[in-house]
Coordinates of N, CA, C and O in Angstrom, one line a residue:
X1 N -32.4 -40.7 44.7 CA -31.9 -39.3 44.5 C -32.8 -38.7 43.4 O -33.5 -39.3 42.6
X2 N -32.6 -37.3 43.6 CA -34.1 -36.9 42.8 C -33.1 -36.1 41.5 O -32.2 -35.3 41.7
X3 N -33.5 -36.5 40.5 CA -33.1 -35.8 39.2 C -32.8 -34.7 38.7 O -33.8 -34.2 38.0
X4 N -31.9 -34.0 38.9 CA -32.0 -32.5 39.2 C -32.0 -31.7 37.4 O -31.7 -32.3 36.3
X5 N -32.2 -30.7 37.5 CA -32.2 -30.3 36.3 C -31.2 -29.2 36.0 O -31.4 -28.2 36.6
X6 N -30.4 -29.1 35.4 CA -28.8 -28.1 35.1 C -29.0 -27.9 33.7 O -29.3 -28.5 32.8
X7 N -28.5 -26.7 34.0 CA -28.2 -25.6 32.7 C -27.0 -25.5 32.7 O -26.4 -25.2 33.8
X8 N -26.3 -25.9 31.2 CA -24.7 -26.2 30.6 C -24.6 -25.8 29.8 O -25.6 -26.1 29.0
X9 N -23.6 -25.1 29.3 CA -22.9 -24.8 27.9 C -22.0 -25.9 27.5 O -21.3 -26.4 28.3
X10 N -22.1 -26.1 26.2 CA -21.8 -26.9 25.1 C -20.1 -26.0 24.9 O -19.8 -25.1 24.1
X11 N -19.4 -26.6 25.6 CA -18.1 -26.3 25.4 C -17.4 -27.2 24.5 O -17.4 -27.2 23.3
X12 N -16.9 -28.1 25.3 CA -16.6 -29.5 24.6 C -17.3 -30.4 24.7 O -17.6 -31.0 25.8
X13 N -17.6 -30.8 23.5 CA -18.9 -32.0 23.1 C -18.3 -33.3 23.8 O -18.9 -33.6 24.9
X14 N -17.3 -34.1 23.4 CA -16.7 -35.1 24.3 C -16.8 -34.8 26.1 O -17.3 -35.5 26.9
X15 N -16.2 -33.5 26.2 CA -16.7 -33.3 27.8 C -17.8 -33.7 28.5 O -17.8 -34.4 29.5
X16 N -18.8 -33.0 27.7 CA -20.4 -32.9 28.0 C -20.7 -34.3 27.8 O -21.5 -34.8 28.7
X17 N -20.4 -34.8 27.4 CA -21.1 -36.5 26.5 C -20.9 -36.8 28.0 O -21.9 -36.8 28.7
X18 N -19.7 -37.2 28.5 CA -19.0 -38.0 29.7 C -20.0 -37.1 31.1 O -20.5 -37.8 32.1
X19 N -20.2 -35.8 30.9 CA -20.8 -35.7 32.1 C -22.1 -36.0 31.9 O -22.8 -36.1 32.9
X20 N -22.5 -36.2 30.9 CA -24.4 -35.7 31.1 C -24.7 -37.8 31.1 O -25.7 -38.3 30.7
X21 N -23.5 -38.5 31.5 CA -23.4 -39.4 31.9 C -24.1 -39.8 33.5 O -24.7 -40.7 34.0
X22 N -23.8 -38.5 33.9 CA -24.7 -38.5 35.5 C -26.5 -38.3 35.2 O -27.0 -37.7 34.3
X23 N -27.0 -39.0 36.1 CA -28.2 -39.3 35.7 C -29.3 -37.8 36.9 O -29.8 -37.7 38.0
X24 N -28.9 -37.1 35.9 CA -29.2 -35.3 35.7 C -30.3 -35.2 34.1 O -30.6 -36.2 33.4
X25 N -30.8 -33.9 34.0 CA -31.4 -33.2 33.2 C -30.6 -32.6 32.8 O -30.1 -32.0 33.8
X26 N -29.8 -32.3 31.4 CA -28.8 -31.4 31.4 C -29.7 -30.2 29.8 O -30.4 -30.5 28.8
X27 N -29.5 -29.5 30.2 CA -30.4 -28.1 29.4 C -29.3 -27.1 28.5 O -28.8 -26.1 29.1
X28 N -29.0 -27.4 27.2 CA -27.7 -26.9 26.5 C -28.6 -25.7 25.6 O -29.4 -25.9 24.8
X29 N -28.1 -24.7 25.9 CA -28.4 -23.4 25.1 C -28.1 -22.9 24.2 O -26.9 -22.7 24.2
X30 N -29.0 -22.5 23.0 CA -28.8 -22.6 21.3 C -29.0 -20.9 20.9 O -29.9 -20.2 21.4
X31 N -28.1 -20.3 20.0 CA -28.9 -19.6 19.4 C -29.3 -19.4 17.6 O -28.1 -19.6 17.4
X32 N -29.5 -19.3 17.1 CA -29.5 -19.3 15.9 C -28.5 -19.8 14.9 O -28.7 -20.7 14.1
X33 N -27.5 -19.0 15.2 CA -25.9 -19.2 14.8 C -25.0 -20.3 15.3 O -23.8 -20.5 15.0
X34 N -25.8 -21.0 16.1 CA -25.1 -22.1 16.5 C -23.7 -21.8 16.2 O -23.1 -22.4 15.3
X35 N -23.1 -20.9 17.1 CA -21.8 -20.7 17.4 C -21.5 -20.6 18.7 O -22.1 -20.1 19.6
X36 N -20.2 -21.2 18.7 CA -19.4 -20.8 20.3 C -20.4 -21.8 21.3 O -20.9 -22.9 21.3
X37 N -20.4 -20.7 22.3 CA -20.7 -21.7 23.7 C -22.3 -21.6 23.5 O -23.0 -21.7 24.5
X38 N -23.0 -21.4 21.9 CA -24.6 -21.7 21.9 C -24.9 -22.3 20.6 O -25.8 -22.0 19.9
X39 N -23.7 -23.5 20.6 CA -23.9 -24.6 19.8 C -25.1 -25.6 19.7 O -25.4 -26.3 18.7
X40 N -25.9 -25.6 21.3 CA -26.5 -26.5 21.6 C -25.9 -28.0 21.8 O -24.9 -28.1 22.5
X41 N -26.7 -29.3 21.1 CA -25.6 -30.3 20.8 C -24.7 -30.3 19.9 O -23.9 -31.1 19.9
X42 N -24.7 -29.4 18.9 CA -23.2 -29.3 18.2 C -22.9 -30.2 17.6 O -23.7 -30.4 16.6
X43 N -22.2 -30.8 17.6 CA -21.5 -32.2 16.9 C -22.7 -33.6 16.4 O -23.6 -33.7 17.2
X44 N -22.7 -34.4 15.4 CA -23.9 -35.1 15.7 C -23.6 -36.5 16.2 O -23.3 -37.4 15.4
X45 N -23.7 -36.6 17.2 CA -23.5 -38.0 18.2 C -24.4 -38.6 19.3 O -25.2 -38.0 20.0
X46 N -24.2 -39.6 19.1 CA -25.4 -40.3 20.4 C -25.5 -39.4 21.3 O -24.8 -39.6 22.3
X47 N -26.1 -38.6 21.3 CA -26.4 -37.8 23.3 C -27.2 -38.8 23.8 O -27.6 -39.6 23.0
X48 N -27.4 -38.8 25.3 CA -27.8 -39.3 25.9 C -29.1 -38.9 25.8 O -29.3 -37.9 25.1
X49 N -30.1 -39.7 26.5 CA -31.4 -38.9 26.3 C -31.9 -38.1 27.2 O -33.1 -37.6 27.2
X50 N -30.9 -37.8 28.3 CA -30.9 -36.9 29.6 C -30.0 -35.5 29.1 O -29.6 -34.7 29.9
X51 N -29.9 -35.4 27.8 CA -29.5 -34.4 27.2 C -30.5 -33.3 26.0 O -30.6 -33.5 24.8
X52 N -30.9 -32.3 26.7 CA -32.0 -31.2 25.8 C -31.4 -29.9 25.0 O -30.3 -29.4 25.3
X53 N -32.1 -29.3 24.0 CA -31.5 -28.2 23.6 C -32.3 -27.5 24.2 O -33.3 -28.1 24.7
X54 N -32.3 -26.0 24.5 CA -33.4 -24.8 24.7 C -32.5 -23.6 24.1 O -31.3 -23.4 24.4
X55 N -33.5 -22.7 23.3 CA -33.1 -21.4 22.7 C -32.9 -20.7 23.4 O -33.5 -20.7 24.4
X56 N -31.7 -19.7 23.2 CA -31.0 -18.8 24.8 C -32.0 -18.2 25.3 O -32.0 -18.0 26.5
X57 N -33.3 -17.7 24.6 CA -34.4 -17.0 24.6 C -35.1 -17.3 25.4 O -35.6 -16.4 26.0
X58 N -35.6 -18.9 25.8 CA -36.3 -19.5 26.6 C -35.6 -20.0 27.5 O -36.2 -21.0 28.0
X59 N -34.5 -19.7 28.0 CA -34.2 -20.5 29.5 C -34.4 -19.4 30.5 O -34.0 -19.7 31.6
X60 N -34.9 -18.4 30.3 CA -35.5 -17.8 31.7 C -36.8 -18.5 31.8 O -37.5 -18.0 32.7
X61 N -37.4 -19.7 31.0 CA -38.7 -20.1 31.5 C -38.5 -21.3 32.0 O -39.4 -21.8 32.6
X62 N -37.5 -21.9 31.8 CA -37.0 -23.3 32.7 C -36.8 -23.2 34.2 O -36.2 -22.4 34.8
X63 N -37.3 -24.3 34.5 CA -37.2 -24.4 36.3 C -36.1 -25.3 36.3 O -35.8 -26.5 36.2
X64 N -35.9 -24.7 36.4 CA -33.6 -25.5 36.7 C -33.6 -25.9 38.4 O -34.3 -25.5 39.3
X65 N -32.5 -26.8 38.3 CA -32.3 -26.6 39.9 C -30.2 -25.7 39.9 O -29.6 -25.1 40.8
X66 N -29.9 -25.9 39.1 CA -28.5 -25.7 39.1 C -27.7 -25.1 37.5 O -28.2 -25.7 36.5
X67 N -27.1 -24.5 37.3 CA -25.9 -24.0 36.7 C -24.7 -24.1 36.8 O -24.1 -23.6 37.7
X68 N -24.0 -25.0 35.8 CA -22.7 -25.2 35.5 C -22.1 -24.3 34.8 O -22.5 -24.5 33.6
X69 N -21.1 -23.3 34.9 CA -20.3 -22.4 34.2 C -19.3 -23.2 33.8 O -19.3 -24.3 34.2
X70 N -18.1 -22.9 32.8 CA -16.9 -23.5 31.8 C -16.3 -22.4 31.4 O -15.3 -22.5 30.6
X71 N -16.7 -21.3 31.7 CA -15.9 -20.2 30.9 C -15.9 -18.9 32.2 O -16.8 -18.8 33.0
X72 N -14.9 -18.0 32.0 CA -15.5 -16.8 32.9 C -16.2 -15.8 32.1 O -17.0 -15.0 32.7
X73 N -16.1 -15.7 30.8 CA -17.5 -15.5 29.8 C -18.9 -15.3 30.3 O -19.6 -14.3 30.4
X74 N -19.1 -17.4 30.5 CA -20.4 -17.3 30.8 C -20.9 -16.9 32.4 O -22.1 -16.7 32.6
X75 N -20.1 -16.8 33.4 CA -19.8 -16.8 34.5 C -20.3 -15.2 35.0 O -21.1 -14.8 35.8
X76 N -19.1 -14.4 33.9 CA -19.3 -13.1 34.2 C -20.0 -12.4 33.8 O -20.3 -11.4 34.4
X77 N -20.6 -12.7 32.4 CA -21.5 -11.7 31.5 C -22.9 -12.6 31.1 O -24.1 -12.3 31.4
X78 N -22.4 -14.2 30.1 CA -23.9 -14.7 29.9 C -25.1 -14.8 30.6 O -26.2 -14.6 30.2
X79 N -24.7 -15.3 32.0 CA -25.6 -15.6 32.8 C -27.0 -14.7 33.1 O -28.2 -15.0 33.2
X80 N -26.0 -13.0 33.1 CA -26.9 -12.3 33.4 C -27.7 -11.8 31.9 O -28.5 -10.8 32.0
X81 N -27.4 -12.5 30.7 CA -28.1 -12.2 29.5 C -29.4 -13.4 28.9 O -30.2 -13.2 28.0
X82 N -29.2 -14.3 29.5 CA -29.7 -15.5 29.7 C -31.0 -15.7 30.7 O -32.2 -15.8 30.4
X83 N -30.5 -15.8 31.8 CA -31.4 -16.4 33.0 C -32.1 -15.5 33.5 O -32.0 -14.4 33.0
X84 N -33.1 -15.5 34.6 CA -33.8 -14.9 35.2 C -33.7 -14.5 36.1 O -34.9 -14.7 36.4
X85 N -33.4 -14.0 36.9 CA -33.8 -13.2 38.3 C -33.7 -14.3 39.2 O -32.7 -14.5 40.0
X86 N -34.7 -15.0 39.0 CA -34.7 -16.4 39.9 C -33.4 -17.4 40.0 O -32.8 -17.7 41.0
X87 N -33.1 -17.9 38.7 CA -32.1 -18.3 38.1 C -30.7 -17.9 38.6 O -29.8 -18.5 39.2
X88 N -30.7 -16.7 38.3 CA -29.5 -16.5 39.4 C -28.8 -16.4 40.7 O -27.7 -16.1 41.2
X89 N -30.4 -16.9 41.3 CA -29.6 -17.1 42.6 C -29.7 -18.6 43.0 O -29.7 -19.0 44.2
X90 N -29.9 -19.6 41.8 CA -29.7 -20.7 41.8 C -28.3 -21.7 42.3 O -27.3 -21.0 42.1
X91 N -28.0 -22.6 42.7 CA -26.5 -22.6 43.4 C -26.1 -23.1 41.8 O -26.7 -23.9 41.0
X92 N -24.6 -22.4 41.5 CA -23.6 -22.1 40.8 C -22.2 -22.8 41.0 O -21.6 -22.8 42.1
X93 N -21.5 -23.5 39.6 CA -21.0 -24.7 40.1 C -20.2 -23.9 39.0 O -21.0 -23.9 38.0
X94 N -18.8 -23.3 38.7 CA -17.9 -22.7 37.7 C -16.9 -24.3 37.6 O -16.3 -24.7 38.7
X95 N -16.7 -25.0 36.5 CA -16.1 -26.2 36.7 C -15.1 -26.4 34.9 O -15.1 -27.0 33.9
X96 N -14.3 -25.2 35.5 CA -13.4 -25.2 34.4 C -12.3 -26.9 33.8 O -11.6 -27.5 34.6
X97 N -12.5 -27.2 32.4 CA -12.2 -28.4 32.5 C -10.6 -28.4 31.6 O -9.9 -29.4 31.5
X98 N -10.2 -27.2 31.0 CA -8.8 -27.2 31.0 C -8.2 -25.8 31.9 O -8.8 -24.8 32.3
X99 N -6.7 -26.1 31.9 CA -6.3 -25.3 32.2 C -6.8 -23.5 32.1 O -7.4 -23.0 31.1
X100 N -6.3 -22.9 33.4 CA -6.3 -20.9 32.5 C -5.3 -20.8 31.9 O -4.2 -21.1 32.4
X101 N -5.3 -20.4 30.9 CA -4.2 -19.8 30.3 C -3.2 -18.7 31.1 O -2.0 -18.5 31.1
X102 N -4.2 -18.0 31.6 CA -3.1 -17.0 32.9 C -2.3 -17.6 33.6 O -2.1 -18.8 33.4
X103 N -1.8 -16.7 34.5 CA -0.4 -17.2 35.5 C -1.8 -17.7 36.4 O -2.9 -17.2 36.3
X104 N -1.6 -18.9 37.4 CA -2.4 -19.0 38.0 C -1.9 -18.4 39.5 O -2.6 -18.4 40.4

């Protein structure tokens, strides 16, 4: 199977750890302030080594194969502040890992 390369936000660091467990490229987006969902790696812990940072600034120049969403945030607004043209019509995987808080 061929190693695909995905773009993720750094929600929960323990989460991410466990997924970037799958033997993926996983591509976590930073911005200066290392706040919120552009922490990058965030926390300082063994990442795997199938785990990269890139500045929010430069992931319209990555050749991704996929996007994992965690928020309707990044889902409904980052995406289109972030990625490329191309990028967005990349296949899109929204994989919320707690509950909504709304009525479901």
């Amino acid at each position: 199977m061929r190693r695909l390369k995905i773009l993720v936000w750094n929600v929960k660091p323990s989460y991410l750890y466990y997924l970037a467990q799958c033997p993926h490229e996983f591509y976590l987006p930073y911005k200066s302030s290392r706040q919120g969902d552009y922490a990058g790696k965030g926390t300082p812990m063994e990442w795997p080594r199938n785990v990269a940072e890139v500045p929010a600034e430069k992931v319209h120049d990555l050749k991704l194969d996929a996007v994992i969403f965690q928020s309707p945030e990044q889902y409904m607004n980052e995406q289109y502040e972030i990625l490329s043209e191309e990028q967005q019509m990349l296949p899109k995987i929204y994989l919320e890992h707690q509950l909504p808080s709304e009525n479901v």
